[in-house]
Coordinates of C-alpha atoms and ligand atoms in Angstrom, one line a residue:
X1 CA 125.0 78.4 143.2
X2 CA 125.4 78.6 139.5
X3 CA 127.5 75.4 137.9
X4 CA 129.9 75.3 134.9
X5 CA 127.3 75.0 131.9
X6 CA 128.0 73.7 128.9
X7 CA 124.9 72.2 128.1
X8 CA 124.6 71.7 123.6
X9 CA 121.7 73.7 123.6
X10 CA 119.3 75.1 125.3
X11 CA 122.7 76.4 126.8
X12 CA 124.3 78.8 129.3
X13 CA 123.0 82.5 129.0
X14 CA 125.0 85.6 129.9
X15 CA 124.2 86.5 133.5
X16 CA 123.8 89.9 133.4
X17 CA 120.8 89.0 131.1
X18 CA 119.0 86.9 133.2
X19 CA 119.8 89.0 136.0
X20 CA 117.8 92.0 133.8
X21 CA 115.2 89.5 133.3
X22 CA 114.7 89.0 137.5
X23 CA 114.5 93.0 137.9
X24 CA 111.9 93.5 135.7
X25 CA 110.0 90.4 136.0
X26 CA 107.3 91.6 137.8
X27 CA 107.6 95.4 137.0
X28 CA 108.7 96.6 133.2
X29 CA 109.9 99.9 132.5
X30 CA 108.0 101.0 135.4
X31 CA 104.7 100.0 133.5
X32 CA 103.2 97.7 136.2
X33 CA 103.5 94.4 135.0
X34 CA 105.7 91.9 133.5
X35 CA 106.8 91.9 129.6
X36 CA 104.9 89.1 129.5
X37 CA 102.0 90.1 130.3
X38 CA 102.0 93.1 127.9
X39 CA 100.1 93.1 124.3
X40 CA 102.6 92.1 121.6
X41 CA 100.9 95.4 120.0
X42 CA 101.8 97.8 122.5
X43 CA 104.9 100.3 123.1
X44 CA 106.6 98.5 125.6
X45 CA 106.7 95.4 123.4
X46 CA 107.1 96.9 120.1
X47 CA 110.1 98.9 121.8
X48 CA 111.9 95.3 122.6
X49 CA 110.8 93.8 119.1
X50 CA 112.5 96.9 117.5
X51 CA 115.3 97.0 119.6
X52 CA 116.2 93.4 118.4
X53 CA 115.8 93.7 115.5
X54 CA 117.9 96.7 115.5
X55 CA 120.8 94.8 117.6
X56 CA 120.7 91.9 115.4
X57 CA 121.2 94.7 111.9
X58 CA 124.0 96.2 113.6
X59 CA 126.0 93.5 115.4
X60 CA 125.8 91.6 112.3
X61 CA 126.0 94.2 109.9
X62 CA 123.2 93.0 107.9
X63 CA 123.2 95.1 104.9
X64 CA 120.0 96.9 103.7
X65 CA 119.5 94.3 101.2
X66 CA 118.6 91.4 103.4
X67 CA 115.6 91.6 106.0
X68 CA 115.6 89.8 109.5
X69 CA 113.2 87.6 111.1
X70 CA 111.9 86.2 113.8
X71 CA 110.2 83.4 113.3
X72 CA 108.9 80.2 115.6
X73 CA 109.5 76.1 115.5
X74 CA 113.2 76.3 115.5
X75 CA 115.9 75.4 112.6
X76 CA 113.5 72.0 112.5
X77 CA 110.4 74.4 110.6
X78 CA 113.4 76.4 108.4
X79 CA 114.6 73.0 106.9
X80 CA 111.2 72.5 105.8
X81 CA 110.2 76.2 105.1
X82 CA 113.7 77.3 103.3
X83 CA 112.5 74.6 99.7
X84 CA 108.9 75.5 100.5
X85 CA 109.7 79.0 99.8
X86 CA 113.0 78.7 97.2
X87 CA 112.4 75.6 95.2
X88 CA 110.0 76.1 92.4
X89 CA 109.0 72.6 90.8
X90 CA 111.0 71.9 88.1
X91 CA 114.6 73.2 89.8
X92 CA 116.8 71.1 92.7
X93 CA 118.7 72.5 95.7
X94 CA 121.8 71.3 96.1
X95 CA 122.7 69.9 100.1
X96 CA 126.2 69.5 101.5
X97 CA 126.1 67.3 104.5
X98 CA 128.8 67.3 107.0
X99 CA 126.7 66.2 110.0
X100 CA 123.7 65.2 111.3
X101 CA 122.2 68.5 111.5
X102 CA 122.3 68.6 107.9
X103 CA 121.5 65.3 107.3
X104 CA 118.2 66.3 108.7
X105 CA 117.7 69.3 106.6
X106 CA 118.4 67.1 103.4
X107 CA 115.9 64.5 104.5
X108 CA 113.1 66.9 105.5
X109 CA 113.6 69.1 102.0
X110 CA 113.1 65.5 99.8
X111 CA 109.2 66.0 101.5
X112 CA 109.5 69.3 99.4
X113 CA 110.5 68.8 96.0
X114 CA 113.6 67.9 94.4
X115 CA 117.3 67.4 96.0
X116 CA 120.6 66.7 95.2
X117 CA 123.6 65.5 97.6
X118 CA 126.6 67.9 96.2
X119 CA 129.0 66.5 98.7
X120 CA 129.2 64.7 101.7
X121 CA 132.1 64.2 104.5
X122 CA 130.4 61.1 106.0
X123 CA 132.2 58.0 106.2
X124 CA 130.5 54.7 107.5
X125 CA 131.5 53.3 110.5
X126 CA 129.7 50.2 111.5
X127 CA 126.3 51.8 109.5
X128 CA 126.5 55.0 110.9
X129 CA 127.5 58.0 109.4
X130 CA 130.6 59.4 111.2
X131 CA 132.3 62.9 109.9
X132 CA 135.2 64.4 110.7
X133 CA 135.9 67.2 108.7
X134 CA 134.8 70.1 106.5
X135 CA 135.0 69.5 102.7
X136 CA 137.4 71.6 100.4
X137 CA 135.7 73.9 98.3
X138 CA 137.5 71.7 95.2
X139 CA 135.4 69.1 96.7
X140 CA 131.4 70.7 96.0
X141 CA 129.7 69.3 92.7
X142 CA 127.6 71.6 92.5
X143 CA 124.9 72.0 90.0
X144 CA 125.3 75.2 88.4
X145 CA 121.5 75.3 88.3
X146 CA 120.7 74.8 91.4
X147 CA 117.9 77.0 93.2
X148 CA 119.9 77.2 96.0
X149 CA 123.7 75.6 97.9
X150 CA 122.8 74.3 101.9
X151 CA 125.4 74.0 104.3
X152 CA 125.3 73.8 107.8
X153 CA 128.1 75.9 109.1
X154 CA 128.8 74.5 112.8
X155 CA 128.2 70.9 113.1
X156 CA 127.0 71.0 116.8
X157 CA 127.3 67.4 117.2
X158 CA 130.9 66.2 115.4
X159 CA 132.7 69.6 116.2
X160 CA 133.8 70.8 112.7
X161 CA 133.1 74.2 111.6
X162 CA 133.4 76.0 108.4
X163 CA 136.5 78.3 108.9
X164 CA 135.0 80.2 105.7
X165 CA 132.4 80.1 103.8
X166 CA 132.6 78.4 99.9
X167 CA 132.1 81.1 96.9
X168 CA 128.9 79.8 95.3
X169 CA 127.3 81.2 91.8
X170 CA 124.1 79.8 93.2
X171 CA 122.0 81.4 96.7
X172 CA 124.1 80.0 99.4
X173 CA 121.7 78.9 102.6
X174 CA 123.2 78.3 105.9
X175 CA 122.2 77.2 109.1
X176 CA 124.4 79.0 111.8
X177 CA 122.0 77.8 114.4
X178 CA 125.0 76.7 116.5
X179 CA 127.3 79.6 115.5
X180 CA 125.8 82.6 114.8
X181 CA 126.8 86.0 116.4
X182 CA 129.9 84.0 117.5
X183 CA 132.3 85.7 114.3
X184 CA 131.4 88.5 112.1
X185 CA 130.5 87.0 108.8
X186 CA 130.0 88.6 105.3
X187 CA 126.3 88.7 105.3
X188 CA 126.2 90.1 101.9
X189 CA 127.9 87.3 100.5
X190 CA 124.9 84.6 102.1
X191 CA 121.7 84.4 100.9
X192 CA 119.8 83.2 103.8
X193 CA 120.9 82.6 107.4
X194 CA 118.9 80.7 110.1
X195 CA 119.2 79.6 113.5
X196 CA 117.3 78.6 116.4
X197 CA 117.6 81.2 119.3
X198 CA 118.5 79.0 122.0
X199 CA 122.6 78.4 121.5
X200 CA 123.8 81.9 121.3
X201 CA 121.2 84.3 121.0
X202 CA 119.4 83.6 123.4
X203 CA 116.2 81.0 124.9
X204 CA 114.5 78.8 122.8
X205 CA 111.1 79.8 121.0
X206 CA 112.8 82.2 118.5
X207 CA 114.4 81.4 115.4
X208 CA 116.5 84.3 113.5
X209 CA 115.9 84.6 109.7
X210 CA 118.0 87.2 107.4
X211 CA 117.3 86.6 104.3
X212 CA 118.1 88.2 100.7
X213 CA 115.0 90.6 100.3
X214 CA 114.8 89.6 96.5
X215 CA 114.4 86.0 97.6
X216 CA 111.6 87.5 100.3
X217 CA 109.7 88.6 96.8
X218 CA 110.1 85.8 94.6
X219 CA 109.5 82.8 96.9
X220 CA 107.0 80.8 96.3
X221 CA 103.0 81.7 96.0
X222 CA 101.8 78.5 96.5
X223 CA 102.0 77.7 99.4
X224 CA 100.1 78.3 102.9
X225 CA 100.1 82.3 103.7
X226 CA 102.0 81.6 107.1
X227 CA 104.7 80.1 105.9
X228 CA 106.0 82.6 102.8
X229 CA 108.6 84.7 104.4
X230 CA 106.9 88.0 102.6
X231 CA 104.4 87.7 105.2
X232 CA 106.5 88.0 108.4
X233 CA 108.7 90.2 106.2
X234 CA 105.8 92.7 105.5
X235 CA 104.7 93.0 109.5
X236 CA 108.0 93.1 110.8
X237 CA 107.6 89.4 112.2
X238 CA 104.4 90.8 113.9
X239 CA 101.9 88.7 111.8
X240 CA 101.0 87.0 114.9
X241 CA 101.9 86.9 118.2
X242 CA 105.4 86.7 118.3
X243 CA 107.3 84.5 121.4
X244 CA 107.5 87.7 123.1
X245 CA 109.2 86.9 126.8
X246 CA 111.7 84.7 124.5
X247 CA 112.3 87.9 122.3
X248 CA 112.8 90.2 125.5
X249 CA 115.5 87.7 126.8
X250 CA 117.0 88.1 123.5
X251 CA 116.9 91.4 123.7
X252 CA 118.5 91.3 127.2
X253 CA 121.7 88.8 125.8
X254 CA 122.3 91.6 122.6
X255 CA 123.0 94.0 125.1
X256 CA 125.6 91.7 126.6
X257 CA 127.1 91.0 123.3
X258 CA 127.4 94.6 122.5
X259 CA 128.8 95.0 126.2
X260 CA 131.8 93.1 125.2
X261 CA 132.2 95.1 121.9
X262 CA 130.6 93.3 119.2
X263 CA 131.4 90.2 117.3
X264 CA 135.0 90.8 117.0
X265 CA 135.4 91.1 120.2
X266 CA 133.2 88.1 120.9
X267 CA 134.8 86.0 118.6
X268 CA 138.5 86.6 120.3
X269 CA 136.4 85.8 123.3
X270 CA 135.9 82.6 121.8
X271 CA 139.3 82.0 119.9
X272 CA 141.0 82.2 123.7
X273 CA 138.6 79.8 125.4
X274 CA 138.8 76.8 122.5
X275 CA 142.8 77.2 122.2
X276 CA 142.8 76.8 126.2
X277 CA 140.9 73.7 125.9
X278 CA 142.0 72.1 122.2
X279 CA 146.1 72.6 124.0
X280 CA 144.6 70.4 127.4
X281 CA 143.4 67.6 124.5
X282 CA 146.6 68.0 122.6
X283 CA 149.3 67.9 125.5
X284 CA 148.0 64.6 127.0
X285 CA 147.3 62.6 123.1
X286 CA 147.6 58.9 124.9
X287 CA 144.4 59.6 127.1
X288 CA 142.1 62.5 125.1
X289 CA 141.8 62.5 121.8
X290 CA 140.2 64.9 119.5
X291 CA 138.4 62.8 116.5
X292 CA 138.0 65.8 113.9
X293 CA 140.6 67.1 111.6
X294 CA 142.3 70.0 112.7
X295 CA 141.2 72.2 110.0
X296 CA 138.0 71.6 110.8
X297 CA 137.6 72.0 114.6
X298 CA 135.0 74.1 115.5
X299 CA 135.3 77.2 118.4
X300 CA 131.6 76.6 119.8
X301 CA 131.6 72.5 120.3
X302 CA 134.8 70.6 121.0
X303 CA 134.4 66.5 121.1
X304 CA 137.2 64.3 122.5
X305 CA 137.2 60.9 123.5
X306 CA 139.2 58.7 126.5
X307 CA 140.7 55.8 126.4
X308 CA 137.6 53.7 126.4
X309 CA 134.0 54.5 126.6
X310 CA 134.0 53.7 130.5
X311 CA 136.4 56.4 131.0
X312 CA 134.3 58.6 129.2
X313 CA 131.3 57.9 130.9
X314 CA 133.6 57.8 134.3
X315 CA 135.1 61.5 133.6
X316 CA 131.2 63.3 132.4
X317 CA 130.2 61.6 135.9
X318 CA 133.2 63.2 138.3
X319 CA 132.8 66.3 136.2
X320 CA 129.3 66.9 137.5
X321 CA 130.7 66.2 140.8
X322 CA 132.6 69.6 140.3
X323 CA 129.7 71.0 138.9
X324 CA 131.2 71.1 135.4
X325 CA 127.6 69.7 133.9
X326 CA 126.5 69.0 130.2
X327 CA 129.9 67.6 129.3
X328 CA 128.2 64.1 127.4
X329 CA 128.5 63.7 124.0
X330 CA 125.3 63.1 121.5
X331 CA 124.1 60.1 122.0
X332 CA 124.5 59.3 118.2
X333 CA 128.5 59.9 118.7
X334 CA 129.5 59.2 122.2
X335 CA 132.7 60.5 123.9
X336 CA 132.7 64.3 125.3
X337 CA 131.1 67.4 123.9
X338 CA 132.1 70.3 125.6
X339 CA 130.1 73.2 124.4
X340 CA 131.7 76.8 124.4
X341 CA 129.2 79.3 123.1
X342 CA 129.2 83.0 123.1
X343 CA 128.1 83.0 127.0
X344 CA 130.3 80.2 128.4
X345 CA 132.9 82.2 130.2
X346 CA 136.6 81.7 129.8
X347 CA 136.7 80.7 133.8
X348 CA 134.4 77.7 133.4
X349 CA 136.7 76.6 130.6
X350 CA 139.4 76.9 132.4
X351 CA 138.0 75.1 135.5
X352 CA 137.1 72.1 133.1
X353 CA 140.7 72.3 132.1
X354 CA 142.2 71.7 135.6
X355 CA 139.5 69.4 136.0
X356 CA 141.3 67.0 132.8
X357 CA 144.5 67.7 134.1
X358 CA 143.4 66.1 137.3
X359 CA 141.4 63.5 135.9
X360 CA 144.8 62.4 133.3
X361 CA 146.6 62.1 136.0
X362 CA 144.4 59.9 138.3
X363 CA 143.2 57.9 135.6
X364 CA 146.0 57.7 132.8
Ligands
LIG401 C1 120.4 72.7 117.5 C2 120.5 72.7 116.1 C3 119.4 72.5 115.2 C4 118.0 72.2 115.8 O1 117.4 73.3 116.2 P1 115.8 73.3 116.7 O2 115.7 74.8 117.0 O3 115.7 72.4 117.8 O4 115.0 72.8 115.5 C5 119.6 72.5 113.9 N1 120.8 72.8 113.3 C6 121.9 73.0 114.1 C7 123.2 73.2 113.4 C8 121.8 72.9 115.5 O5 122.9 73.1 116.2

């Protein structure tokens, strides 16, 4: 039996795409053996590479100006590879932090070269950063200079999202890993996007590049061949050998997404399922309470809290009883972190919402 999923990532897949993935495990395209199995330099492969790639152009309407990649060692390797690339020595990239995600991608670019904070959200509570909110664009000191703006536009962790994007003079980097494909953006208007695969694109072992092409040309010379972006722009991300099983199942969940009708259609999806469950938090504020402004909360991970820390550790545990599983918060923040990507359907939301309906009323 399949359970309510709404594990933070890796997450829940679509089924249909797993289901793909079962039929032609051991027989592909009637070429007698698994995708798996086949060179990452033959048709059949180079027919799945191409077809994501294609997807990803067209369901995000990337525009001609910006290559995609697929790259390896998740949003982790970008936060290191984005200043390797884009921050010559003598300039400074700009960070805006608004979670710990980004946090991590600040601390990992000061082993590159030079950063600045332009604006942070945190507030300490007992020595720990705690945010609860998006900053106002009136808010970014920016450095006019700056080689390049990073923001983290989901924050998987506190459950704020940027509702839109700031207007920056400067390259504006973001990392959607938590959000991407779950809105049409305005690519054109972002200089570089990444994300690791495994929240809504699909398993983990990809991570999704688009990048301005005229940053592709001008990044950085000096440093190690594999890790300039011209290189896996110039082969297509078939330098090497790609993740190629985790590409096909990629593959597999862009079909799905354009099954629904693209990311308009996916982000209604979406809209629908979060309103359900932010109106459960809202009708019953004495027992669950949301912590994050409400300008700021995000459609992919909602947090709330209980009454006390028992009831929260009380309510994940009967949740998983009704197989309603993944429900815990970060450890760094605590409470409940319900996680409503692309391919959590609207039924297991509303199962979990029943669920605090029942749970209010036996516990309140
Ligand atoms: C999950 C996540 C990451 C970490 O991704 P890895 O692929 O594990 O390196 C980074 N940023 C955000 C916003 C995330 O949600």
């Amino acid at each position: 039996m399949r359970v309510h999923n709404f594990n933070a990532g890796p997450s829940a897949l679509p089924l249909s795409a797993l289901e793909l993935a079962r039929d032609e495990m051991l027989d592909f395209e009637g070429s007698g053996m698994s995708i798996l199995e086949h060179s990452h330099r033959g048709k059949e492969y180079e027919k799945v590479h191409d077809e994501v790639l294609g997807t990803l152009r067209s369901l995000m309407a990337v525009p001609d100006t910006h290559d995609i990649l697929l790259l390896q060692g998740g949003a982790h390797q970008q936060f290191a590879q984005i200043p390797m690339n884009l921050l010559s020595a003598g300039q400074s990239a700009d960070y805006v932090l608004t979670g710990g995600w980004s946090e991590r991608a600040f601390e990992e670019a000061k082993n590159v070269g030079s950063v600045r904070l332009a604006c942070t959200t945190g507030v300490d509570v007992g020595g720990k950063q705690v945010y609860r909110r998006i900053p106002k664009a009136s808010e970014l000191a920016l450095d006019p200079n700056a080689a390049y703006v990073h923001i983290t536009s989901n924050n998987t962790l506190f459950g704020t999202q940027w509702q839109t994007f700031p207007e920056t003079k400067q390259p504006l980097v973001i990392d959607m890993s938590s959000d991407i494909m779950s809105r049409p953006i305005d690519v054109s208007k972002i200089a570089l996007i990444y994300a690791g695969a495994q929240k809504n694109v699909g398993p983990s072992g990809i991570t999704v590049v688009v990048i301005r092409k005229d940053l592709v040309a001008n990044g950085r010379k000096d440093i190690p061949k594999f890790f300039r972006y011209s290189t896996h722009a110039k082969e297509r991300s078939l330098y090497n050998t790609p993740p190629t099983f985790s590409v096909y199942l990629a593959r597999n969940v862009l079909r799905w997404i354009t099954s629904l009708g693209g990311l308009a259609a996916v982000e209604e999806r979406n809209r629908k399922k979060t309103d359900v469950l932010y109106a459960a938090i809202d009708a019953r504020p004495e027992f669950y309470r949301c912590p994050v402004e409400r300008e700021s909360r995000s459609r992919m991970n909602v947090v709330f809290t209980l009454p006390t820390p028992e009831l929260d550790d009380k309510f994940v545990n009967e949740a998983k009883g009704k197989s309603l599983v993944g429900l815990k918060g970060h450890r760094s923040v605590g409470g409940v972190r319900v996680s409503t990507y692309n391919a959590v359907e609207p039924a297991s939301v509303d199962a979990l919402v029943a669920f605090m309906d029942d749970f209010a009323r036996a516990n309140a």
